[in-house]
Amino acid sequence: RLNKLHSFTIQLKTDVILLHEIRLSSTKIHIPNHFTYRNDLQPVHNSPAYDDTTVLIHRRNIHHPMTLNTVIQTSSVLL
């Protein structure tokens, strides 16, 4: 899957990629020239859902990771 993601980013010259429920909590995501911000939570017992989010931002974009005061899970980046 990561090879497909890498090819996708090169082909489309992406600036920002948002991923949700990717089921890669033990895998490091490295896409060349992209910063990676992750928020991985453990799955709830007996639940098929995963609660992980990932934000990939190309290094040409000026950005800053940030924290939002909210009760829901977030991965937040200010562009």
PDB file of N, CA, C and O in Angstrom:
ATOM      1  N   ARG A   1       0.820  -1.207   0.000  1.00  0.00           N
ATOM      2  CA  ARG A   1       0.000   0.000   0.000  1.00  0.00           C
ATOM      3  C   ARG A   1       0.853   1.256   0.000  1.00  0.00           C
ATOM      4  O   ARG A   1       0.489   2.236  -0.628  1.00  0.00           O
ATOM      5  N   LEU A   2       1.952   1.225   0.733  1.00  0.00           N
ATOM      6  CA  LEU A   2       2.796   2.422   0.792  1.00  0.00           C
ATOM      7  C   LEU A   2       3.440   2.719  -0.553  1.00  0.00           C
ATOM      8  O   LEU A   2       3.622   3.891  -0.902  1.00  0.00           O
ATOM      9  N   ASN A   3       3.759   1.690  -1.325  1.00  0.00           N
ATOM     10  CA  ASN A   3       4.310   1.921  -2.662  1.00  0.00           C
ATOM     11  C   ASN A   3       3.297   2.609  -3.561  1.00  0.00           C
ATOM     12  O   ASN A   3       3.649   3.492  -4.345  1.00  0.00           O
ATOM     13  N   LYS A   4       2.029   2.222  -3.447  1.00  0.00           N
ATOM     14  CA  LYS A   4       0.974   2.871  -4.233  1.00  0.00           C
ATOM     15  C   LYS A   4       0.804   4.328  -3.810  1.00  0.00           C
ATOM     16  O   LYS A   4       0.620   5.208  -4.645  1.00  0.00           O
ATOM     17  N   LEU A   5       0.870   4.571  -2.509  1.00  0.00           N
ATOM     18  CA  LEU A   5       0.757   5.941  -2.011  1.00  0.00           C
ATOM     19  C   LEU A   5       1.918   6.788  -2.513  1.00  0.00           C
ATOM     20  O   LEU A   5       1.724   7.919  -2.951  1.00  0.00           O
ATOM     21  N   HIS A   6       3.109   6.243  -2.480  1.00  0.00           N
ATOM     22  CA  HIS A   6       4.286   6.955  -2.971  1.00  0.00           C
ATOM     23  C   HIS A   6       4.131   7.283  -4.455  1.00  0.00           C
ATOM     24  O   HIS A   6       4.368   8.416  -4.885  1.00  0.00           O
ATOM     25  N   SER A   7       3.710   6.331  -5.265  1.00  0.00           N
ATOM     26  CA  SER A   7       3.492   6.559  -6.701  1.00  0.00           C
ATOM     27  C   SER A   7       2.412   7.612  -6.933  1.00  0.00           C
ATOM     28  O   SER A   7       2.542   8.463  -7.810  1.00  0.00           O
ATOM     29  N   PHE A   8       1.361   7.544  -6.142  1.00  0.00           N
ATOM     30  CA  PHE A   8       0.259   8.504  -6.241  1.00  0.00           C
ATOM     31  C   PHE A   8       0.745   9.932  -5.986  1.00  0.00           C
ATOM     32  O   PHE A   8       0.400  10.855  -6.721  1.00  0.00           O
ATOM     33  N   THR A   9       1.566  10.116  -4.965  1.00  0.00           N
ATOM     34  CA  THR A   9       2.051  11.465  -4.638  1.00  0.00           C
ATOM     35  C   THR A   9       2.952  12.017  -5.726  1.00  0.00           C
ATOM     36  O   THR A   9       2.916  13.209  -6.025  1.00  0.00           O
ATOM     37  N   ILE A  10       3.752  11.161  -6.333  1.00  0.00           N
ATOM     38  CA  ILE A  10       4.629  11.607  -7.423  1.00  0.00           C
ATOM     39  C   ILE A  10       3.818  11.937  -8.670  1.00  0.00           C
ATOM     40  O   ILE A  10       4.012  12.966  -9.308  1.00  0.00           O
ATOM     41  N   GLN A  11       2.903  11.068  -9.019  1.00  0.00           N
ATOM     42  CA  GLN A  11       2.103  11.240 -10.236  1.00  0.00           C
ATOM     43  C   GLN A  11       1.241  12.500 -10.181  1.00  0.00           C
ATOM     44  O   GLN A  11       1.163  13.244 -11.145  1.00  0.00           O
ATOM     45  N   LEU A  12       0.615  12.757  -9.046  1.00  0.00           N
ATOM     46  CA  LEU A  12      -0.305  13.898  -8.938  1.00  0.00           C
ATOM     47  C   LEU A  12       0.341  15.145  -8.347  1.00  0.00           C
ATOM     48  O   LEU A  12      -0.318  16.172  -8.240  1.00  0.00           O
ATOM     49  N   LYS A  13       1.613  15.047  -7.935  1.00  0.00           N
ATOM     50  CA  LYS A  13       2.327  16.184  -7.343  1.00  0.00           C
ATOM     51  C   LYS A  13       1.502  16.810  -6.215  1.00  0.00           C
ATOM     52  O   LYS A  13       1.199  17.997  -6.213  1.00  0.00           O
ATOM     53  N   THR A  14       1.149  15.993  -5.264  1.00  0.00           N
ATOM     54  CA  THR A  14       0.267  16.405  -4.176  1.00  0.00           C
ATOM     55  C   THR A  14       0.931  17.407  -3.235  1.00  0.00           C
ATOM     56  O   THR A  14       2.138  17.377  -3.022  1.00  0.00           O
ATOM     57  N   ASP A  15       0.123  18.292  -2.681  1.00  0.00           N
ATOM     58  CA  ASP A  15       0.567  19.215  -1.641  1.00  0.00           C
ATOM     59  C   ASP A  15       0.170  18.707  -0.262  1.00  0.00           C
ATOM     60  O   ASP A  15       0.937  18.780   0.683  1.00  0.00           O
ATOM     61  N   VAL A  16      -1.072  18.209  -0.155  1.00  0.00           N
ATOM     62  CA  VAL A  16      -1.594  17.732   1.127  1.00  0.00           C
ATOM     63  C   VAL A  16      -2.354  16.430   0.887  1.00  0.00           C
ATOM     64  O   VAL A  16      -3.133  16.325  -0.054  1.00  0.00           O
ATOM     65  N   ILE A  17      -2.095  15.462   1.755  1.00  0.00           N
ATOM     66  CA  ILE A  17      -2.818  14.194   1.718  1.00  0.00           C
ATOM     67  C   ILE A  17      -3.353  13.935   3.121  1.00  0.00           C
ATOM     68  O   ILE A  17      -2.611  14.024   4.099  1.00  0.00           O
ATOM     69  N   LEU A  18      -4.631  13.612   3.217  1.00  0.00           N
ATOM     70  CA  LEU A  18      -5.254  13.280   4.498  1.00  0.00           C
ATOM     71  C   LEU A  18      -5.667  11.814   4.463  1.00  0.00           C
ATOM     72  O   LEU A  18      -6.369  11.393   3.552  1.00  0.00           O
ATOM     73  N   LEU A  19      -5.224  11.061   5.444  1.00  0.00           N
ATOM     74  CA  LEU A  19      -5.557   9.645   5.524  1.00  0.00           C
ATOM     75  C   LEU A  19      -6.261   9.372   6.846  1.00  0.00           C
ATOM     76  O   LEU A  19      -5.883   9.906   7.882  1.00  0.00           O
ATOM     77  N   HIS A  20      -7.251   8.475   6.786  1.00  0.00           N
ATOM     78  CA  HIS A  20      -8.002   8.132   7.992  1.00  0.00           C
ATOM     79  C   HIS A  20      -8.230   6.623   8.001  1.00  0.00           C
ATOM     80  O   HIS A  20      -8.489   6.023   6.961  1.00  0.00           O
ATOM     81  N   GLU A  21      -8.138   6.029   9.181  1.00  0.00           N
ATOM     82  CA  GLU A  21      -8.338   4.586   9.364  1.00  0.00           C
ATOM     83  C   GLU A  21      -7.460   3.781   8.411  1.00  0.00           C
ATOM     84  O   GLU A  21      -7.926   2.918   7.683  1.00  0.00           O
ATOM     85  N   ILE A  22      -6.159   4.052   8.447  1.00  0.00           N
ATOM     86  CA  ILE A  22      -5.250   3.411   7.505  1.00  0.00           C
ATOM     87  C   ILE A  22      -4.705   2.067   7.977  1.00  0.00           C
ATOM     88  O   ILE A  22      -4.092   1.351   7.214  1.00  0.00           O
ATOM     89  N   ARG A  23      -4.903   1.726   9.228  1.00  0.00           N
ATOM     90  CA  ARG A  23      -4.490   0.433   9.785  1.00  0.00           C
ATOM     91  C   ARG A  23      -2.988   0.187   9.645  1.00  0.00           C
ATOM     92  O   ARG A  23      -2.557  -0.908   9.352  1.00  0.00           O
ATOM     93  N   LEU A  24      -2.202   1.219   9.825  1.00  0.00           N
ATOM     94  CA  LEU A  24      -0.749   1.094   9.745  1.00  0.00           C
ATOM     95  C   LEU A  24      -0.086   1.597  11.014  1.00  0.00           C
ATOM     96  O   LEU A  24       0.989   2.170  10.970  1.00  0.00           O
ATOM     97  N   SER A  25      -0.706   1.376  12.147  1.00  0.00           N
ATOM     98  CA  SER A  25      -0.204   1.962  13.392  1.00  0.00           C
ATOM     99  C   SER A  25       1.221   1.526  13.732  1.00  0.00           C
ATOM    100  O   SER A  25       1.948   2.275  14.361  1.00  0.00           O
ATOM    101  N   SER A  26       1.644   0.352  13.293  1.00  0.00           N
ATOM    102  CA  SER A  26       3.002  -0.085  13.611  1.00  0.00           C
ATOM    103  C   SER A  26       3.991   0.214  12.484  1.00  0.00           C
ATOM    104  O   SER A  26       5.167  -0.073  12.598  1.00  0.00           O
ATOM    105  N   THR A  27       3.511   0.800  11.397  1.00  0.00           N
ATOM    106  CA  THR A  27       4.350   1.074  10.243  1.00  0.00           C
ATOM    107  C   THR A  27       4.662   2.559  10.143  1.00  0.00           C
ATOM    108  O   THR A  27       3.784   3.393  10.285  1.00  0.00           O
ATOM    109  N   LYS A  28       5.918   2.868   9.902  1.00  0.00           N
ATOM    110  CA  LYS A  28       6.313   4.255   9.705  1.00  0.00           C
ATOM    111  C   LYS A  28       6.005   4.646   8.260  1.00  0.00           C
ATOM    112  O   LYS A  28       6.360   3.930   7.325  1.00  0.00           O
ATOM    113  N   ILE A  29       5.332   5.760   8.087  1.00  0.00           N
ATOM    114  CA  ILE A  29       5.018   6.254   6.749  1.00  0.00           C
ATOM    115  C   ILE A  29       6.060   7.293   6.373  1.00  0.00           C
ATOM    116  O   ILE A  29       6.193   8.321   7.040  1.00  0.00           O
ATOM    117  N   HIS A  30       6.790   7.008   5.312  1.00  0.00           N
ATOM    118  CA  HIS A  30       7.774   7.968   4.823  1.00  0.00           C
ATOM    119  C   HIS A  30       7.560   8.158   3.325  1.00  0.00           C
ATOM    120  O   HIS A  30       7.738   7.236   2.539  1.00  0.00           O
ATOM    121  N   ILE A  31       7.146   9.338   2.957  1.00  0.00           N
ATOM    122  CA  ILE A  31       7.001   9.716   1.556  1.00  0.00           C
ATOM    123  C   ILE A  31       8.034  10.816   1.306  1.00  0.00           C
ATOM    124  O   ILE A  31       8.018  11.833   2.008  1.00  0.00           O
ATOM    125  N   PRO A  32       8.943  10.633   0.356  1.00  0.00           N
ATOM    126  CA  PRO A  32       9.984  11.638   0.128  1.00  0.00           C
ATOM    127  C   PRO A  32       9.409  13.036  -0.085  1.00  0.00           C
ATOM    128  O   PRO A  32       8.384  13.201  -0.751  1.00  0.00           O
ATOM    129  N   ASN A  33      10.059  14.018   0.506  1.00  0.00           N
ATOM    130  CA  ASN A  33       9.700  15.437   0.408  1.00  0.00           C
ATOM    131  C   ASN A  33       8.379  15.794   1.081  1.00  0.00           C
ATOM    132  O   ASN A  33       7.806  16.838   0.811  1.00  0.00           O
ATOM    133  N   HIS A  34       7.885  14.937   1.940  1.00  0.00           N
ATOM    134  CA  HIS A  34       6.650  15.202   2.677  1.00  0.00           C
ATOM    135  C   HIS A  34       6.921  15.095   4.176  1.00  0.00           C
ATOM    136  O   HIS A  34       7.651  14.210   4.619  1.00  0.00           O
ATOM    137  N   PHE A  35       6.314  15.986   4.929  1.00  0.00           N
ATOM    138  CA  PHE A  35       6.299  15.876   6.385  1.00  0.00           C
ATOM    139  C   PHE A  35       5.095  15.023   6.758  1.00  0.00           C
ATOM    140  O   PHE A  35       4.039  15.132   6.138  1.00  0.00           O
ATOM    141  N   THR A  36       5.261  14.196   7.769  1.00  0.00           N
ATOM    142  CA  THR A  36       4.190  13.298   8.198  1.00  0.00           C
ATOM    143  C   THR A  36       3.775  13.637   9.622  1.00  0.00           C
ATOM    144  O   THR A  36       4.617  13.729  10.515  1.00  0.00           O
ATOM    145  N   TYR A  37       2.485  13.815   9.833  1.00  0.00           N
ATOM    146  CA  TYR A  37       1.917  14.058  11.166  1.00  0.00           C
ATOM    147  C   TYR A  37       0.881  12.974  11.405  1.00  0.00           C
ATOM    148  O   TYR A  37      -0.055  12.812  10.621  1.00  0.00           O
ATOM    149  N   ARG A  38       1.060  12.227  12.497  1.00  0.00           N
ATOM    150  CA  ARG A  38       0.171  11.102  12.779  1.00  0.00           C
ATOM    151  C   ARG A  38      -0.470  11.229  14.144  1.00  0.00           C
ATOM    152  O   ARG A  38       0.094  11.807  15.057  1.00  0.00           O
ATOM    153  N   ASN A  39      -1.635  10.622  14.242  1.00  0.00           N
ATOM    154  CA  ASN A  39      -2.359  10.535  15.501  1.00  0.00           C
ATOM    155  C   ASN A  39      -2.950   9.128  15.558  1.00  0.00           C
ATOM    156  O   ASN A  39      -4.001   8.872  14.989  1.00  0.00           O
ATOM    157  N   ASP A  40      -2.232   8.213  16.181  1.00  0.00           N
ATOM    158  CA  ASP A  40      -2.660   6.817  16.239  1.00  0.00           C
ATOM    159  C   ASP A  40      -3.279   6.496  17.590  1.00  0.00           C
ATOM    160  O   ASP A  40      -2.676   6.734  18.625  1.00  0.00           O
ATOM    161  N   LEU A  41      -4.470   5.948  17.554  1.00  0.00           N
ATOM    162  CA  LEU A  41      -5.143   5.487  18.762  1.00  0.00           C
ATOM    163  C   LEU A  41      -5.349   3.983  18.664  1.00  0.00           C
ATOM    164  O   LEU A  41      -5.510   3.441  17.570  1.00  0.00           O
ATOM    165  N   GLN A  42      -5.351   3.318  19.798  1.00  0.00           N
ATOM    166  CA  GLN A  42      -5.592   1.878  19.820  1.00  0.00           C
ATOM    167  C   GLN A  42      -7.050   1.597  19.454  1.00  0.00           C
ATOM    168  O   GLN A  42      -7.949   2.329  19.854  1.00  0.00           O
ATOM    169  N   PRO A  43      -7.297   0.521  18.687  1.00  0.00           N
ATOM    170  CA  PRO A  43      -8.685   0.187  18.363  1.00  0.00           C
ATOM    171  C   PRO A  43      -9.467  -0.189  19.614  1.00  0.00           C
ATOM    172  O   PRO A  43      -8.917  -0.760  20.546  1.00  0.00           O
ATOM    173  N   VAL A  44     -10.737   0.134  19.622  1.00  0.00           N
ATOM    174  CA  VAL A  44     -11.619  -0.212  20.734  1.00  0.00           C
ATOM    175  C   VAL A  44     -11.878  -1.718  20.679  1.00  0.00           C
ATOM    176  O   VAL A  44     -12.026  -2.301  19.608  1.00  0.00           O
ATOM    177  N   HIS A  45     -11.910  -2.351  21.850  1.00  0.00           N
ATOM    178  CA  HIS A  45     -12.103  -3.801  21.938  1.00  0.00           C
ATOM    179  C   HIS A  45     -13.337  -4.243  21.143  1.00  0.00           C
ATOM    180  O   HIS A  45     -14.411  -3.662  21.261  1.00  0.00           O
ATOM    181  N   ASN A  46     -13.174  -5.266  20.303  1.00  0.00           N
ATOM    182  CA  ASN A  46     -14.246  -5.848  19.477  1.00  0.00           C
ATOM    183  C   ASN A  46     -14.813  -4.876  18.443  1.00  0.00           C
ATOM    184  O   ASN A  46     -15.938  -5.044  17.994  1.00  0.00           O
ATOM    185  N   SER A  47     -14.070  -3.862  18.077  1.00  0.00           N
ATOM    186  CA  SER A  47     -14.535  -2.923  17.065  1.00  0.00           C
ATOM    187  C   SER A  47     -13.685  -3.076  15.805  1.00  0.00           C
ATOM    188  O   SER A  47     -12.457  -3.127  15.884  1.00  0.00           O
ATOM    189  N   PRO A  48     -14.313  -3.142  14.619  1.00  0.00           N
ATOM    190  CA  PRO A  48     -13.540  -3.256  13.382  1.00  0.00           C
ATOM    191  C   PRO A  48     -12.915  -1.922  12.947  1.00  0.00           C
ATOM    192  O   PRO A  48     -12.086  -1.881  12.050  1.00  0.00           O
ATOM    193  N   ALA A  49     -13.299  -0.838  13.579  1.00  0.00           N
ATOM    194  CA  ALA A  49     -12.827   0.494  13.175  1.00  0.00           C
ATOM    195  C   ALA A  49     -11.456   0.799  13.771  1.00  0.00           C
ATOM    196  O   ALA A  49     -11.109   0.337  14.850  1.00  0.00           O
ATOM    197  N   TYR A  50     -10.677   1.582  13.049  1.00  0.00           N
ATOM    198  CA  TYR A  50      -9.393   2.080  13.523  1.00  0.00           C
ATOM    199  C   TYR A  50      -9.506   3.585  13.652  1.00  0.00           C
ATOM    200  O   TYR A  50     -10.207   4.228  12.870  1.00  0.00           O
ATOM    201  N   ASP A  51      -8.805   4.151  14.623  1.00  0.00           N
ATOM    202  CA  ASP A  51      -8.914   5.582  14.878  1.00  0.00           C
ATOM    203  C   ASP A  51      -7.596   6.304  14.628  1.00  0.00           C
ATOM    204  O   ASP A  51      -7.178   7.138  15.414  1.00  0.00           O
ATOM    205  N   ASP A  52      -6.942   5.973  13.535  1.00  0.00           N
ATOM    206  CA  ASP A  52      -5.693   6.668  13.258  1.00  0.00           C
ATOM    207  C   ASP A  52      -5.878   7.646  12.099  1.00  0.00           C
ATOM    208  O   ASP A  52      -6.654   7.401  11.187  1.00  0.00           O
ATOM    209  N   THR A  53      -5.195   8.761  12.197  1.00  0.00           N
ATOM    210  CA  THR A  53      -5.230   9.762  11.130  1.00  0.00           C
ATOM    211  C   THR A  53      -3.797  10.162  10.800  1.00  0.00           C
ATOM    212  O   THR A  53      -2.918  10.140  11.661  1.00  0.00           O
ATOM    213  N   THR A  54      -3.589  10.507   9.546  1.00  0.00           N
ATOM    214  CA  THR A  54      -2.277  10.941   9.086  1.00  0.00           C
ATOM    215  C   THR A  54      -2.448  12.110   8.140  1.00  0.00           C
ATOM    216  O   THR A  54      -3.341  12.107   7.290  1.00  0.00           O
ATOM    217  N   VAL A  55      -1.596  13.107   8.297  1.00  0.00           N
ATOM    218  CA  VAL A  55      -1.550  14.254   7.396  1.00  0.00           C
ATOM    219  C   VAL A  55      -0.155  14.271   6.783  1.00  0.00           C
ATOM    220  O   VAL A  55       0.844  14.266   7.500  1.00  0.00           O
ATOM    221  N   LEU A  56      -0.096  14.267   5.454  1.00  0.00           N
ATOM    222  CA  LEU A  56       1.168  14.374   4.729  1.00  0.00           C
ATOM    223  C   LEU A  56       1.178  15.714   4.005  1.00  0.00           C
ATOM    224  O   LEU A  56       0.237  16.026   3.276  1.00  0.00           O
ATOM    225  N   ILE A  57       2.228  16.500   4.215  1.00  0.00           N
ATOM    226  CA  ILE A  57       2.316  17.827   3.611  1.00  0.00           C
ATOM    227  C   ILE A  57       3.652  17.954   2.888  1.00  0.00           C
ATOM    228  O   ILE A  57       4.706  17.673   3.468  1.00  0.00           O
ATOM    229  N   HIS A  58       3.580  18.362   1.638  1.00  0.00           N
ATOM    230  CA  HIS A  58       4.813  18.522   0.862  1.00  0.00           C
ATOM    231  C   HIS A  58       5.656  19.623   1.475  1.00  0.00           C
ATOM    232  O   HIS A  58       5.138  20.648   1.933  1.00  0.00           O
ATOM    233  N   ARG A  59       6.959  19.444   1.445  1.00  0.00           N
ATOM    234  CA  ARG A  59       7.875  20.387   2.108  1.00  0.00           C
ATOM    235  C   ARG A  59       7.869  21.776   1.486  1.00  0.00           C
ATOM    236  O   ARG A  59       8.311  22.730   2.093  1.00  0.00           O
ATOM    237  N   ARG A  60       7.359  21.936   0.263  1.00  0.00           N
ATOM    238  CA  ARG A  60       7.305  23.271  -0.348  1.00  0.00           C
ATOM    239  C   ARG A  60       6.236  24.168   0.290  1.00  0.00           C
ATOM    240  O   ARG A  60       6.203  25.367   0.059  1.00  0.00           O
ATOM    241  N   ASN A  61       5.351  23.584   1.090  1.00  0.00           N
ATOM    242  CA  ASN A  61       4.281  24.341   1.748  1.00  0.00           C
ATOM    243  C   ASN A  61       4.721  24.776   3.138  1.00  0.00           C
ATOM    244  O   ASN A  61       5.149  23.950   3.941  1.00  0.00           O
ATOM    245  N   ILE A  62       4.573  26.047   3.408  1.00  0.00           N
ATOM    246  CA  ILE A  62       4.856  26.545   4.748  1.00  0.00           C
ATOM    247  C   ILE A  62       3.713  26.109   5.656  1.00  0.00           C
ATOM    248  O   ILE A  62       2.544  26.357   5.356  1.00  0.00           O
ATOM    249  N   HIS A  63       4.054  25.474   6.763  1.00  0.00           N
ATOM    250  CA  HIS A  63       3.013  24.946   7.647  1.00  0.00           C
ATOM    251  C   HIS A  63       3.560  24.796   9.066  1.00  0.00           C
ATOM    252  O   HIS A  63       4.765  24.843   9.284  1.00  0.00           O
ATOM    253  N   HIS A  64       2.634  24.629   9.998  1.00  0.00           N
ATOM    254  CA  HIS A  64       2.963  24.449  11.409  1.00  0.00           C
ATOM    255  C   HIS A  64       1.967  23.471  12.013  1.00  0.00           C
ATOM    256  O   HIS A  64       0.763  23.668  11.880  1.00  0.00           O
ATOM    257  N   PRO A  65       2.454  22.425  12.686  1.00  0.00           N
ATOM    258  CA  PRO A  65       1.503  21.563  13.393  1.00  0.00           C
ATOM    259  C   PRO A  65       0.866  22.352  14.531  1.00  0.00           C
ATOM    260  O   PRO A  65       1.476  23.264  15.085  1.00  0.00           O
ATOM    261  N   MET A  66      -0.363  22.031  14.826  1.00  0.00           N
ATOM    262  CA  MET A  66      -1.062  22.756  15.887  1.00  0.00           C
ATOM    263  C   MET A  66      -1.963  21.816  16.656  1.00  0.00           C
ATOM    264  O   MET A  66      -2.267  20.718  16.202  1.00  0.00           O
ATOM    265  N   THR A  67      -2.388  22.263  17.823  1.00  0.00           N
ATOM    266  CA  THR A  67      -3.296  21.498  18.661  1.00  0.00           C
ATOM    267  C   THR A  67      -4.600  22.263  18.788  1.00  0.00           C
ATOM    268  O   THR A  67      -4.602  23.457  19.069  1.00  0.00           O
ATOM    269  N   LEU A  68      -5.697  21.571  18.575  1.00  0.00           N
ATOM    270  CA  LEU A  68      -7.017  22.164  18.743  1.00  0.00           C
ATOM    271  C   LEU A  68      -7.604  21.686  20.063  1.00  0.00           C
ATOM    272  O   LEU A  68      -7.463  20.520  20.425  1.00  0.00           O
ATOM    273  N   ASN A  69      -8.261  22.567  20.774  1.00  0.00           N
ATOM    274  CA  ASN A  69      -8.929  22.201  22.025  1.00  0.00           C
ATOM    275  C   ASN A  69     -10.311  21.668  21.693  1.00  0.00           C
ATOM    276  O   ASN A  69     -11.260  22.422  21.514  1.00  0.00           O
ATOM    277  N   THR A  70     -10.394  20.350  21.581  1.00  0.00           N
ATOM    278  CA  THR A  70     -11.641  19.707  21.204  1.00  0.00           C
ATOM    279  C   THR A  70     -11.710  18.333  21.858  1.00  0.00           C
ATOM    280  O   THR A  70     -10.695  17.788  22.266  1.00  0.00           O
ATOM    281  N   VAL A  71     -12.897  17.766  21.944  1.00  0.00           N
ATOM    282  CA  VAL A  71     -13.056  16.455  22.556  1.00  0.00           C
ATOM    283  C   VAL A  71     -12.914  15.334  21.524  1.00  0.00           C
ATOM    284  O   VAL A  71     -12.890  14.170  21.888  1.00  0.00           O
ATOM    285  N   ILE A  72     -12.830  15.678  20.251  1.00  0.00           N
ATOM    286  CA  ILE A  72     -12.665  14.648  19.214  1.00  0.00           C
ATOM    287  C   ILE A  72     -11.193  14.536  18.823  1.00  0.00           C
ATOM    288  O   ILE A  72     -10.408  15.447  19.027  1.00  0.00           O
ATOM    289  N   GLN A  73     -10.849  13.411  18.239  1.00  0.00           N
ATOM    290  CA  GLN A  73      -9.477  13.175  17.792  1.00  0.00           C
ATOM    291  C   GLN A  73      -9.182  14.045  16.581  1.00  0.00           C
ATOM    292  O   GLN A  73      -9.978  14.111  15.652  1.00  0.00           O
ATOM    293  N   THR A  74      -8.021  14.690  16.578  1.00  0.00           N
ATOM    294  CA  THR A  74      -7.642  15.501  15.432  1.00  0.00           C
ATOM    295  C   THR A  74      -6.151  15.381  15.140  1.00  0.00           C
ATOM    296  O   THR A  74      -5.355  15.094  16.034  1.00  0.00           O
ATOM    297  N   SER A  75      -5.801  15.570  13.897  1.00  0.00           N
ATOM    298  CA  SER A  75      -4.436  15.806  13.466  1.00  0.00           C
ATOM    299  C   SER A  75      -4.513  17.146  12.750  1.00  0.00           C
ATOM    300  O   SER A  75      -5.129  17.246  11.697  1.00  0.00           O
ATOM    301  N   SER A  76      -3.944  18.175  13.321  1.00  0.00           N
ATOM    302  CA  SER A  76      -4.170  19.525  12.807  1.00  0.00           C
ATOM    303  C   SER A  76      -2.874  20.182  12.359  1.00  0.00           C
ATOM    304  O   SER A  76      -1.854  20.093  13.050  1.00  0.00           O
ATOM    305  N   VAL A  77      -2.944  20.820  11.205  1.00  0.00           N
ATOM    306  CA  VAL A  77      -1.800  21.527  10.651  1.00  0.00           C
ATOM    307  C   VAL A  77      -2.294  22.829  10.064  1.00  0.00           C
ATOM    308  O   VAL A  77      -3.284  22.861   9.338  1.00  0.00           O
ATOM    309  N   LEU A  78      -1.604  23.911  10.381  1.00  0.00           N
ATOM    310  CA  LEU A  78      -1.945  25.223   9.848  1.00  0.00           C
ATOM    311  C   LEU A  78      -1.097  25.470   8.614  1.00  0.00           C
ATOM    312  O   LEU A  78       0.120  25.395   8.656  1.00  0.00           O
ATOM    313  N   LEU A  79      -1.758  25.729   7.481  1.00  0.00           N
ATOM    314  CA  LEU A  79      -1.055  26.032   6.232  1.00  0.00           C
ATOM    315  C   LEU A  79      -1.073  27.517   5.975  1.00  0.00           C
ATOM    316  O   LEU A  79      -1.992  28.203   6.245  1.00  0.00           O
TER     317      LEU A  79
END
